[in-house]
Amino acid sequence: MITTGTVLSDDGFDIVKTYNGLLKEDPELTMPVAAIESLVLALSHTPASTVSETLDLLSTLTAQLKRSITNPISLSAGTDLFQRYLITTLTRPGQGARGDFDQIRTHLIRNGQLFVERAKEARERIASFGRHFVGDGAVVLTNGGSRVVGALLRRAAETCEGTHSGGGTIRFKVLYVTASGTSDDSEAKETISALRARDIPVATIPPTAIAYSLSMVTLCLVGAEGVVENGGIINRLGTYQMGMLAKSAGKPFYVLAESHKFVRLYPLGQDDLGFQQTVVNFSTQCGQKDEQDSHPSDGGVADLESKRSSCSGGPAVPSRFDESVDYTPPHLISGIITESGVLTPSAVSEELIKIWF
Amino acid sequence: MPSVMLAPTPGIATFLKHLKHNPVDASIENFVSLLKRRQIRSSRPCAIATTHLLLKVVATFRDRDVAKLVERIRSVGQQLIAAQPREMAVGNIVRRVLGLVREIAEDDADENPDSTSMGDSGYLPYSNLEPSGLPTHFSNFSPPKHGSALPQKSGLSQSDSNGGDDNSGQGAVAVEKQLDRRPPLLTSHTSYVASAMAPQVTSLFGLLSHPHTPSPTATPPLGTQSPVMKPGLTSRVLATIPDASAAKVDIKAEVLEGIRELLDELDQADDQIAAYALDHIHSNEIILTHTSSTTVQRFLLAAARKRKFTVIHAEAYPNDYLETHATIMQGRQKSAVGDDEDERWSPLTALGITVIMIPDSAVFAIMSRVNKVILSPHTVLANGGLVAAAGALTIAQAASVHKTPVIAVSGVYKLSPVYPFDTEELIEYGDAGRVAEFQDGEMVESIEVVNPLFDYVSADLVDLYITNLGGHAPSYLYRIVADHYRAEDVNL
């Protein structure tokens, strides 16, 4: 079965390829929106005529998409939102099924671009709202390659129209935490150079220097791949650490996330994210036994367990640190800035309840 | 000849008298100067004065156009807020009244759809693509929308006809065009939103919702159908068109009615809060409080009728200690507001409660013996934090060390929807002479003396807010903000 890119081929619509293609084409696109876009394209390519057929198709495609990506949290925010939207609008009581369905379908297909526009607009709104957090003389600590944070910092750096570049009305500095301690880290590179071009002093530090530099920090800003039900976030590995340090030093820790990143997940810990990620790999000199740090089911028969699991392959492969994520619990977060304002972590679950129940 | 009449001290009483006899604009000027000179201070008198003033503003408003009324209230509000930005109660009342006006106008528009645009496209959700800059709302009643300060551009609500009637011919109706038409959207799942307004669709769907309607006669746009919407809309349109003009007169009367209810709420806030006292104060407890706040005293008095407890009262030197002494010894003898009946209350000691007065420096030392702390804020902020009289932060931090519950009692009128980006700005500074007298030449010359009147207490130090609506956790305040204020009014 060879599928050619995103074009409908004889055997079917390859959603994974579409999704990856979309992400590659447009670097400004977030994963949830790309997922929604690919589902919309799937809708347009597959003539489904009934509501249940469509919903069925969508769940199949969603499952396919989630299976193909290691970390499906971010895109599942988009797919879940899309599914709930369809279910809500299609199964509303008192509506003629057929005519409305076609209308919705047409609307969705025609307005694929619209969603992307709105999502980008959401980012701009967050940036224009959140920049008030950066006052004169502030030092902002951030990490990762979040585009929202980049947009916000760029907005804060902007001068009033018509004046010369550089020399904004707000003078602030940025402390960027990168894995290597330099700006060669590809995620943040563009943002850092963009900020430096605007005359904003940016320093890059390795994660080991966070505590050291925390005394000069005014506030921490991070993005999020997903915002979970209890108001915590899933973000690049190292965010949890930053959150803990910020809390203990009494610095505010704000998260910037568009509201379409809210995902219906309630992790009880770092191991409970719904997918396997092996950040911690114990090994010894003899035998290179890989021990799984999650699921110590048979406590007494530890050796046997680890041998068996290393045979099974799959999860024994350690994850790359720069692709791993961690979970930051809500009590470390001072506020989540969405395009609708600043939410307390407890407001997130209310939002999710509203679409799910 | 001995002078007979001393001019009364300018304050809320003089203002209210002035309001009765003078035209509105003169009263506005008077209020502005009272605010600037700090002759009217503290949330409650400011709130009462603002409400009376707005009552008169609306009563004397001649035009029939609701949008103009909104604009008038906004401009008055802007003047008042500019006069004293730290008196957040003024802004809160203005926003409440604005929200009231919008609500009444919309309810009215719902019942009297007198334009073609009402037919269905009145229920447009989010016309985000239309060139009017940024979209305004996704949903209007979800917590994020109102939750805290919102990224609203104030001009948008006026200049663009958002959230609704863009594509259909809505030029006719000033109301719907100018006001932010909030489409009363409903999903079957939002029934738990209990409010007088039509329930709203959720914000998360804003990404996907329909941008415009095809035609005025079609069924309402998908995803936005409201069960509230009456099926026989067209017939109703025809039936009620003659009543449209009558409706507009009623708006003003309803607004006045609403403002009077707001006044009642302000009057009864303390009593309603005191009604919860027995739930929170138990026998033989030791309660710590500070300053001469009426709300706290009445709260404690309500409990004192049935329970015996001890109160430790920090005297709040140097700004409030004389009033605190007077409150402890005599209660409140005369009122500053108007009628005296409700304002007189006896001191706690008269009911057999032991009151121990301590200097502020002793708070930490005594905290290990205290069961509860009761604070009265000056302002409550949308993030759950509060601004209270100086000394409150010390008390709150001492309480958190000893894991003592901190309860803040305040009416909802003190809750401000404006998100505090910079908490330093909220602190007002007072007369430094109270700390170090100006007569002390050496001190004055060599030391910079500051006298902050307020402290900012962050949300994690407060355990419970008791308002006239009941008790809430600090993390719940965003809902109350959402229920009382409109997104478009946050930036005046």
PDB file of N, CA and C in Angstrom, chain A residues 167-206:
ATOM      1  N   GLY A 167      15.632  49.457  21.590  1.00  0.00           N
ATOM      2  CA  GLY A 167      15.211  50.496  22.529  1.00  0.00           C
ATOM      3  C   GLY A 167      13.719  50.509  22.754  1.00  0.00           C
ATOM      4  N   GLY A 168      13.174  49.419  23.155  1.00  0.00           N
ATOM      5  CA  GLY A 168      11.748  49.373  23.417  1.00  0.00           C
ATOM      6  C   GLY A 168      11.407  50.123  24.685  1.00  0.00           C
ATOM      7  N   THR A 169      10.127  50.279  24.923  1.00  0.00           N
ATOM      8  CA  THR A 169       9.738  51.011  26.114  1.00  0.00           C
ATOM      9  C   THR A 169       9.919  50.172  27.364  1.00  0.00           C
ATOM     10  N   ILE A 170       9.878  48.864  27.185  1.00  0.00           N
ATOM     11  CA  ILE A 170      10.118  47.999  28.332  1.00  0.00           C
ATOM     12  C   ILE A 170      11.490  47.385  28.165  1.00  0.00           C
ATOM     13  N   ARG A 171      12.321  47.575  29.168  1.00  0.00           N
ATOM     14  CA  ARG A 171      13.643  46.966  29.065  1.00  0.00           C
ATOM     15  C   ARG A 171      13.641  45.721  29.930  1.00  0.00           C
ATOM     16  N   PHE A 172      13.827  44.598  29.302  1.00  0.00           N
ATOM     17  CA  PHE A 172      13.860  43.372  30.089  1.00  0.00           C
ATOM     18  C   PHE A 172      14.929  42.449  29.539  1.00  0.00           C
ATOM     19  N   LYS A 173      15.239  41.434  30.305  1.00  0.00           N
ATOM     20  CA  LYS A 173      16.248  40.469  29.875  1.00  0.00           C
ATOM     21  C   LYS A 173      15.635  39.085  29.898  1.00  0.00           C
ATOM     22  N   VAL A 174      16.233  38.192  29.140  1.00  0.00           N
ATOM     23  CA  VAL A 174      15.704  36.841  29.065  1.00  0.00           C
ATOM     24  C   VAL A 174      16.782  35.846  29.422  1.00  0.00           C
ATOM     25  N   LEU A 175      16.410  34.898  30.246  1.00  0.00           N
ATOM     26  CA  LEU A 175      17.305  33.797  30.586  1.00  0.00           C
ATOM     27  C   LEU A 175      16.741  32.551  29.934  1.00  0.00           C
ATOM     28  N   TYR A 176      17.420  32.038  28.951  1.00  0.00           N
ATOM     29  CA  TYR A 176      16.910  30.872  28.250  1.00  0.00           C
ATOM     30  C   TYR A 176      17.609  29.622  28.755  1.00  0.00           C
ATOM     31  N   VAL A 177      16.839  28.662  29.190  1.00  0.00           N
ATOM     32  CA  VAL A 177      17.430  27.407  29.637  1.00  0.00           C
ATOM     33  C   VAL A 177      17.468  26.460  28.447  1.00  0.00           C
ATOM     34  N   THR A 178      18.647  26.111  28.018  1.00  0.00           N
ATOM     35  CA  THR A 178      18.759  25.147  26.923  1.00  0.00           C
ATOM     36  C   THR A 178      19.554  23.959  27.415  1.00  0.00           C
ATOM     37  N   ALA A 179      19.365  22.853  26.767  1.00  0.00           N
ATOM     38  CA  ALA A 179      19.990  21.617  27.251  1.00  0.00           C
ATOM     39  C   ALA A 179      21.499  21.735  27.280  1.00  0.00           C
ATOM     40  N   SER A 180      22.034  22.393  26.284  1.00  0.00           N
ATOM     41  CA  SER A 180      23.489  22.435  26.211  1.00  0.00           C
ATOM     42  C   SER A 180      24.077  23.649  26.886  1.00  0.00           C
ATOM     43  N   GLY A 181      23.261  24.617  27.188  1.00  0.00           N
ATOM     44  CA  GLY A 181      23.809  25.828  27.792  1.00  0.00           C
ATOM     45  C   GLY A 181      24.220  26.860  26.760  1.00  0.00           C
ATOM     46  N   THR A 182      24.094  26.505  25.502  1.00  0.00           N
ATOM     47  CA  THR A 182      24.376  27.503  24.474  1.00  0.00           C
ATOM     48  C   THR A 182      23.137  27.616  23.595  1.00  0.00           C
ATOM     49  N   SER A 183      23.190  28.530  22.658  1.00  0.00           N
ATOM     50  CA  SER A 183      21.987  28.713  21.852  1.00  0.00           C
ATOM     51  C   SER A 183      21.995  27.844  20.608  1.00  0.00           C
ATOM     52  N   ASP A 184      22.834  26.813  20.598  1.00  0.00           N
ATOM     53  CA  ASP A 184      22.840  25.950  19.428  1.00  0.00           C
ATOM     54  C   ASP A 184      21.653  25.017  19.423  1.00  0.00           C
ATOM     55  N   ASP A 185      20.985  24.957  20.518  1.00  0.00           N
ATOM     56  CA  ASP A 185      19.801  24.115  20.597  1.00  0.00           C
ATOM     57  C   ASP A 185      18.789  24.587  19.574  1.00  0.00           C
ATOM     58  N   SER A 186      18.392  23.701  18.694  1.00  0.00           N
ATOM     59  CA  SER A 186      17.626  24.157  17.538  1.00  0.00           C
ATOM     60  C   SER A 186      16.253  24.672  17.902  1.00  0.00           C
ATOM     61  N   GLU A 187      15.677  24.160  18.976  1.00  0.00           N
ATOM     62  CA  GLU A 187      14.327  24.583  19.328  1.00  0.00           C
ATOM     63  C   GLU A 187      14.242  26.077  19.558  1.00  0.00           C
ATOM     64  N   ALA A 188      15.162  26.569  20.353  1.00  0.00           N
ATOM     65  CA  ALA A 188      15.037  27.952  20.791  1.00  0.00           C
ATOM     66  C   ALA A 188      15.863  28.920  19.954  1.00  0.00           C
ATOM     67  N   LYS A 189      16.602  28.381  19.028  1.00  0.00           N
ATOM     68  CA  LYS A 189      17.587  29.212  18.311  1.00  0.00           C
ATOM     69  C   LYS A 189      16.966  30.427  17.672  1.00  0.00           C
ATOM     70  N   GLU A 190      15.840  30.197  16.968  1.00  0.00           N
ATOM     71  CA  GLU A 190      15.260  31.331  16.246  1.00  0.00           C
ATOM     72  C   GLU A 190      14.787  32.401  17.184  1.00  0.00           C
ATOM     73  N   THR A 191      14.114  31.956  18.251  1.00  0.00           N
ATOM     74  CA  THR A 191      13.602  32.941  19.193  1.00  0.00           C
ATOM     75  C   THR A 191      14.741  33.750  19.788  1.00  0.00           C
ATOM     76  N   ILE A 192      15.806  33.060  20.143  1.00  0.00           N
ATOM     77  CA  ILE A 192      16.917  33.762  20.782  1.00  0.00           C
ATOM     78  C   ILE A 192      17.519  34.776  19.827  1.00  0.00           C
ATOM     79  N   SER A 193      17.716  34.362  18.591  1.00  0.00           N
ATOM     80  CA  SER A 193      18.326  35.317  17.662  1.00  0.00           C
ATOM     81  C   SER A 193      17.370  36.454  17.350  1.00  0.00           C
ATOM     82  N   ALA A 194      16.077  36.154  17.283  1.00  0.00           N
ATOM     83  CA  ALA A 194      15.114  37.229  17.033  1.00  0.00           C
ATOM     84  C   ALA A 194      15.136  38.245  18.173  1.00  0.00           C
ATOM     85  N   LEU A 195      15.215  37.745  19.382  1.00  0.00           N
ATOM     86  CA  LEU A 195      15.232  38.661  20.516  1.00  0.00           C
ATOM     87  C   LEU A 195      16.513  39.477  20.540  1.00  0.00           C
ATOM     88  N   ARG A 196      17.612  38.803  20.253  1.00  0.00           N
ATOM     89  CA  ARG A 196      18.877  39.543  20.274  1.00  0.00           C
ATOM     90  C   ARG A 196      18.895  40.607  19.188  1.00  0.00           C
ATOM     91  N   ALA A 197      18.248  40.271  18.074  1.00  0.00           N
ATOM     92  CA  ALA A 197      18.198  41.263  16.998  1.00  0.00           C
ATOM     93  C   ALA A 197      17.408  42.491  17.427  1.00  0.00           C
ATOM     94  N   ARG A 198      16.490  42.312  18.377  1.00  0.00           N
ATOM     95  CA  ARG A 198      15.707  43.443  18.852  1.00  0.00           C
ATOM     96  C   ARG A 198      16.350  44.107  20.054  1.00  0.00           C
ATOM     97  N   ASP A 199      17.586  43.794  20.293  1.00  0.00           N
ATOM     98  CA  ASP A 199      18.311  44.456  21.387  1.00  0.00           C
ATOM     99  C   ASP A 199      17.904  43.986  22.771  1.00  0.00           C
ATOM    100  N   ILE A 200      17.328  42.827  22.846  1.00  0.00           N
ATOM    101  CA  ILE A 200      16.990  42.286  24.164  1.00  0.00           C
ATOM    102  C   ILE A 200      18.131  41.383  24.602  1.00  0.00           C
ATOM    103  N   PRO A 201      18.723  41.657  25.754  1.00  0.00           N
ATOM    104  CA  PRO A 201      19.811  40.786  26.205  1.00  0.00           C
ATOM    105  C   PRO A 201      19.281  39.399  26.556  1.00  0.00           C
ATOM    106  N   VAL A 202      19.844  38.393  25.899  1.00  0.00           N
ATOM    107  CA  VAL A 202      19.420  37.022  26.168  1.00  0.00           C
ATOM    108  C   VAL A 202      20.632  36.234  26.640  1.00  0.00           C
ATOM    109  N   ALA A 203      20.471  35.527  27.734  1.00  0.00           N
ATOM    110  CA  ALA A 203      21.551  34.664  28.209  1.00  0.00           C
ATOM    111  C   ALA A 203      21.057  33.227  28.138  1.00  0.00           C
ATOM    112  N   THR A 204      21.918  32.324  27.708  1.00  0.00           N
ATOM    113  CA  THR A 204      21.522  30.916  27.699  1.00  0.00           C
ATOM    114  C   THR A 204      22.271  30.208  28.813  1.00  0.00           C
ATOM    115  N   ILE A 205      21.534  29.432  29.557  1.00  0.00           N
ATOM    116  CA  ILE A 205      22.155  28.694  30.655  1.00  0.00           C
ATOM    117  C   ILE A 205      21.752  27.235  30.566  1.00  0.00           C
ATOM    118  N   PRO A 206      22.584  26.353  31.063  1.00  0.00           N
ATOM    119  CA  PRO A 206      22.189  24.952  31.138  1.00  0.00           C
ATOM    120  C   PRO A 206      21.237  24.761  32.304  1.00  0.00           C
TER     121      PRO A 206
END
